[in-house]
CSV table of C-alpha atoms in Angstrom, one decimal:
chain,number,residue,atom,x,y,z
Y,890,MET,CA,162.8,94.6,109.2
Y,891,LYS,CA,161.8,97.7,107.2
Y,892,LEU,CA,160.4,95.4,104.4
Y,893,LYS,CA,158.2,93.8,107.0
Y,894,ILE,CA,156.8,97.0,108.3
Y,895,LYS,CA,156.2,98.4,104.9
Y,896,GLY,CA,154.4,95.3,103.9
Y,897,GLU,CA,152.2,95.4,106.9
Y,898,ARG,CA,151.4,99.0,106.5
Y,899,ASP,CA,150.6,98.2,102.8
Y,900,LYS,CA,148.3,95.5,104.0
Y,901,GLN,CA,146.5,97.8,106.6
Y,902,LEU,CA,146.1,100.5,103.9
Y,903,SER,CA,144.6,98.0,101.5
Y,904,TYR,CA,142.2,97.0,104.1
Y,905,ALA,CA,141.3,100.7,104.9
Y,906,PHE,CA,140.9,101.2,101.2
Y,907,ILE,CA,138.5,98.1,100.7
Y,908,GLY,CA,136.6,99.1,103.9
Y,909,LEU,CA,136.1,102.7,102.6
Y,910,SER,CA,135.2,101.5,99.2
Y,911,ALA,CA,132.4,99.1,100.6
Y,912,PHE,CA,131.4,101.9,102.9
Y,913,SER,CA,131.0,104.2,99.7
Y,914,ILE,CA,129.2,101.5,97.9
Y,915,LEU,CA,126.8,101.0,100.8
Y,916,MET,CA,126.1,104.9,101.1
Y,917,ALA,CA,125.5,105.3,97.5
Y,918,ALA,CA,123.0,102.3,97.6
Y,919,GLY,CA,121.3,103.8,100.6
Y,920,ASN,CA,121.0,107.2,98.7
Y,921,VAL,CA,119.6,105.6,95.7
Y,922,LEU,CA,117.0,103.6,98.0
Y,923,THR,CA,116.2,106.8,100.1
Y,924,GLY,CA,115.7,108.8,96.8
Y,925,SER,CA,113.4,106.2,95.1
Y,926,LEU,CA,111.4,105.9,98.3
Y,927,ALA,CA,111.1,109.8,98.4
Y,928,TRP,CA,109.9,110.0,94.7
Y,929,HIS,CA,107.6,106.9,95.3
Y,930,PHE,CA,105.7,108.5,98.3
Y,931,ALA,CA,105.9,111.9,96.7
Y,932,THR,CA,103.9,110.8,93.7
Y,933,THR,CA,101.5,108.5,95.7
Y,934,GLN,CA,100.7,110.7,98.5
Y,935,LYS,CA,97.0,110.7,99.0
Y,936,THR,CA,95.4,114.3,99.6
Y,937,ILE,CA,92.0,114.8,100.7
Y,938,THR,CA,90.3,118.0,99.1
Y,939,THR,CA,87.0,119.5,99.8
Y,940,PRO,CA,85.8,121.8,97.0
Y,941,MET,CA,83.6,124.7,98.3
Y,942,THR,CA,80.7,124.3,95.8
Y,943,TYR,CA,80.3,120.5,96.4
Y,944,ASN,CA,81.2,120.2,100.2
Y,945,ARG,CA,82.2,116.5,99.6
Y,946,PRO,CA,85.9,115.6,100.0
Y,947,PHE,CA,87.8,113.4,97.4
Y,948,VAL,CA,91.0,111.6,97.5
Y,949,SER,CA,93.8,112.3,95.0
Y,950,ASP,CA,97.3,111.7,94.4
Y,951,ALA,CA,99.7,113.0,91.7
Y,952,LEU,CA,98.4,110.6,89.0
Y,953,SER,CA,94.7,110.3,89.7
Y,954,ALA,CA,91.5,111.2,91.6
Y,955,ASP,CA,89.1,108.9,93.1
Y,956,ALA,CA,85.4,108.5,91.7
Y,957,THR,CA,83.9,111.2,94.0
Y,958,GLY,CA,86.5,113.7,92.6
Y,959,MET,CA,85.8,112.8,89.0
Y,960,THR,CA,82.2,112.9,89.3
Y,961,GLN,CA,82.3,116.3,90.8
Y,962,PHE,CA,84.5,117.5,87.9
Y,963,ALA,CA,82.1,116.0,85.2
Y,964,THR,CA,79.1,117.5,87.1
Y,965,SER,CA,80.8,121.0,86.4
Y,966,PHE,CA,81.3,120.3,82.7
Y,967,ILE,CA,77.7,118.9,82.4
Y,968,TYR,CA,76.3,121.9,83.9
Y,969,TRP,CA,78.5,124.4,81.9
Y,970,ARG,CA,77.5,122.8,78.5
Y,971,LEU,CA,73.8,121.8,79.2
Y,972,ASN,CA,72.4,124.2,81.4
Y,973,ILE,CA,72.6,127.2,79.0
Y,974,THR,CA,70.8,130.2,77.6
Y,975,PRO,CA,71.8,132.2,74.5
Y,976,GLU,CA,73.2,134.7,76.9
Y,977,ASN,CA,75.6,132.4,78.8
Y,978,ILE,CA,76.7,129.9,76.1
Y,979,ASP,CA,79.7,131.8,75.0
Y,980,ASN,CA,81.2,132.0,78.4
Y,981,ASN,CA,80.3,128.5,79.4
Y,982,GLN,CA,81.9,127.0,76.3
Y,983,LYS,CA,85.0,129.2,76.9
Y,984,MET,CA,85.1,127.7,80.5
Y,985,ILE,CA,84.9,124.2,79.0
Y,986,LEU,CA,87.5,124.6,76.4
Y,987,GLY,CA,90.0,126.0,79.0
Y,988,TYR,CA,90.0,122.3,80.6
Y,989,VAL,CA,90.5,120.7,77.1
Y,990,PRO,CA,94.2,119.8,76.1
Y,991,ALA,CA,95.3,121.5,72.8
Y,992,ALA,CA,95.4,118.1,71.1
Y,993,ASP,CA,91.7,117.5,71.6
Y,994,ARG,CA,90.5,121.0,71.4
Y,995,ASP,CA,89.8,121.5,67.7
Y,996,VAL,CA,87.2,118.5,67.5
Y,997,LEU,CA,85.3,119.8,70.7
Y,998,LYS,CA,85.4,123.5,69.8
Y,999,LYS,CA,83.6,122.7,66.4
Y,1000,ALA,CA,80.8,120.7,68.0
Y,1001,LEU,CA,80.3,123.7,70.6
Y,1002,ASP,CA,80.3,126.3,67.7
Y,1003,ILE,CA,77.4,124.3,66.0
Y,1004,GLU,CA,75.7,124.2,69.3
Y,1005,ALA,CA,76.2,127.9,70.2
Y,1006,GLU,CA,75.0,128.9,66.7
Y,1007,ARG,CA,71.8,126.7,67.0
Y,1008,ILE,CA,71.1,128.0,70.6
Y,1009,LYS,CA,71.4,131.7,69.8
Y,1010,LYS,CA,69.4,131.5,66.5
Y,1011,GLY,CA,66.6,129.6,68.0
Y,1012,GLY,CA,66.7,131.5,71.5
Y,1013,ILE,CA,66.8,128.0,73.2
Y,1014,THR,CA,67.3,127.5,76.8
Y,1015,THR,CA,68.2,124.1,78.1
Y,1016,GLN,CA,68.4,122.5,81.4
Y,1017,PHE,CA,69.8,118.8,82.2
Y,1018,GLU,CA,68.2,116.9,85.0
Y,1019,THR,CA,70.7,114.1,86.1
Y,1020,LYS,CA,69.3,110.8,87.0
Y,1021,GLU,CA,72.2,108.4,87.1
Y,1022,ILE,CA,76.0,108.9,87.1
Y,1023,ARG,CA,78.4,106.0,86.5
Y,1024,VAL,CA,82.2,106.1,86.7
Y,1025,THR,CA,84.0,103.6,84.5
Y,1026,ASN,CA,87.4,102.2,85.1
Y,1027,ASP,CA,89.1,104.1,82.3
Y,1028,GLY,CA,88.4,107.6,83.7
Y,1029,SER,CA,85.1,108.1,82.0
Y,1030,VAL,CA,82.0,109.5,83.7
Y,1031,GLU,CA,78.5,108.7,82.1
Y,1032,PHE,CA,75.6,110.7,82.9
Y,1033,SER,CA,72.0,109.8,81.9
Y,1034,GLY,CA,69.1,112.2,82.6
Y,1035,THR,CA,66.5,114.5,81.0
Y,1036,LEU,CA,67.4,117.4,78.8
Y,1037,LYS,CA,64.4,120.0,79.0
Y,1038,SER,CA,64.4,122.8,76.5
Y,1039,SER,CA,62.4,125.8,75.8
Y,1040,THR,CA,62.5,128.7,73.2
Y,1041,THR,CA,61.7,132.2,73.6
Y,1042,ASN,CA,60.2,134.3,70.9
Y,1043,GLY,CA,59.6,137.7,72.4
Y,1044,ALA,CA,57.5,137.3,75.5
Y,1045,ILE,CA,56.1,133.8,74.5
Y,1046,THR,CA,58.0,130.8,75.9
Y,1047,THR,CA,57.5,127.5,74.2
Y,1048,PHE,CA,58.3,124.3,76.1
Y,1049,LEU,CA,59.8,121.7,73.9
Y,1050,GLN,CA,59.6,118.0,74.3
Y,1051,PRO,CA,62.0,116.7,77.0
Y,1052,GLN,CA,64.5,114.1,75.7
Y,1053,GLU,CA,66.3,111.4,77.5
Y,1054,LYS,CA,70.2,111.7,77.0
Y,1055,ILE,CA,73.3,109.9,78.0
Y,1056,TYR,CA,76.7,111.8,78.0
Y,1057,ARG,CA,80.1,110.2,78.4
Y,1058,LEU,CA,83.1,112.5,79.5
Y,1059,LYS,CA,86.4,111.2,79.3
Y,1060,LEU,CA,88.7,113.0,82.0
Y,1061,SER,CA,92.2,112.8,83.2
Y,1062,TYR,CA,93.6,114.0,86.5
Y,1063,VAL,CA,97.3,114.6,86.6
Y,1064,ASN,CA,99.2,116.6,89.0
Y,1065,GLY,CA,96.3,118.4,90.3
Y,1066,VAL,CA,95.0,119.5,86.9
Y,1067,ILE,CA,91.9,118.1,85.3
Y,1068,ASN,CA,91.8,117.6,81.6
Y,1069,LEU,CA,88.6,116.9,79.5
Y,1070,HIS,CA,89.4,114.9,76.6
Y,1071,ASP,CA,86.1,114.0,75.2
Y,1072,PHE,CA,82.4,115.0,75.7
Y,1073,GLU,CA,80.2,112.8,73.6
Y,1074,GLU,CA,76.5,112.1,73.6
Y,1075,LEU,CA,75.8,108.3,73.7
Y,1076,GLN,CA,72.5,106.9,71.8
Y,1077,PRO,CA,70.1,105.6,74.4
Y,1078,VAL,CA,69.5,102.1,74.5
Y,1079,SER,CA,66.1,101.3,73.0
Y,1080,THR,CA,64.2,98.2,73.8
Y,1081,THR,CA,62.3,96.4,71.0
Y,1082,ASN,CA,59.5,94.2,71.8
């Protein structure tokens, strides 16, 4: 009789142990699923932001911003680099370099230093009038427009010939931080007859 009761109790304990083990496995799987869903939704949560200067909302998540946001960021970089005077060029270039990752900074800084020297030496003031903006799939924004320049020698202002220019900016947006990776001038397409 004792042997039968002990065997029955061992059988019930083994069923309880199997049941608790299965329940623990289900709880662990549930925790993994809940954690992965929480991570997914935290990184893909869309946020609508309206910057004060532009008054146009853009949508972003942890890894990217939409075309409107990228255009607004690129427009600021274009303004800082191309709407300059000898007095504001150093500050504008410092603002641009603040958004350039350390790995890309040396190349752009050399180009900006050459520009700054030319602008200061010649007393040149420039203004860029945008005609077209294109956002590409690789995170680049292309601006085409007219660069108007003038030079001041004392009280005499000499207007220089306007030039058609195309610029490409390569940007990235990660965790709310915008990075400028490249700011290059493209050669305008010339048509031959």
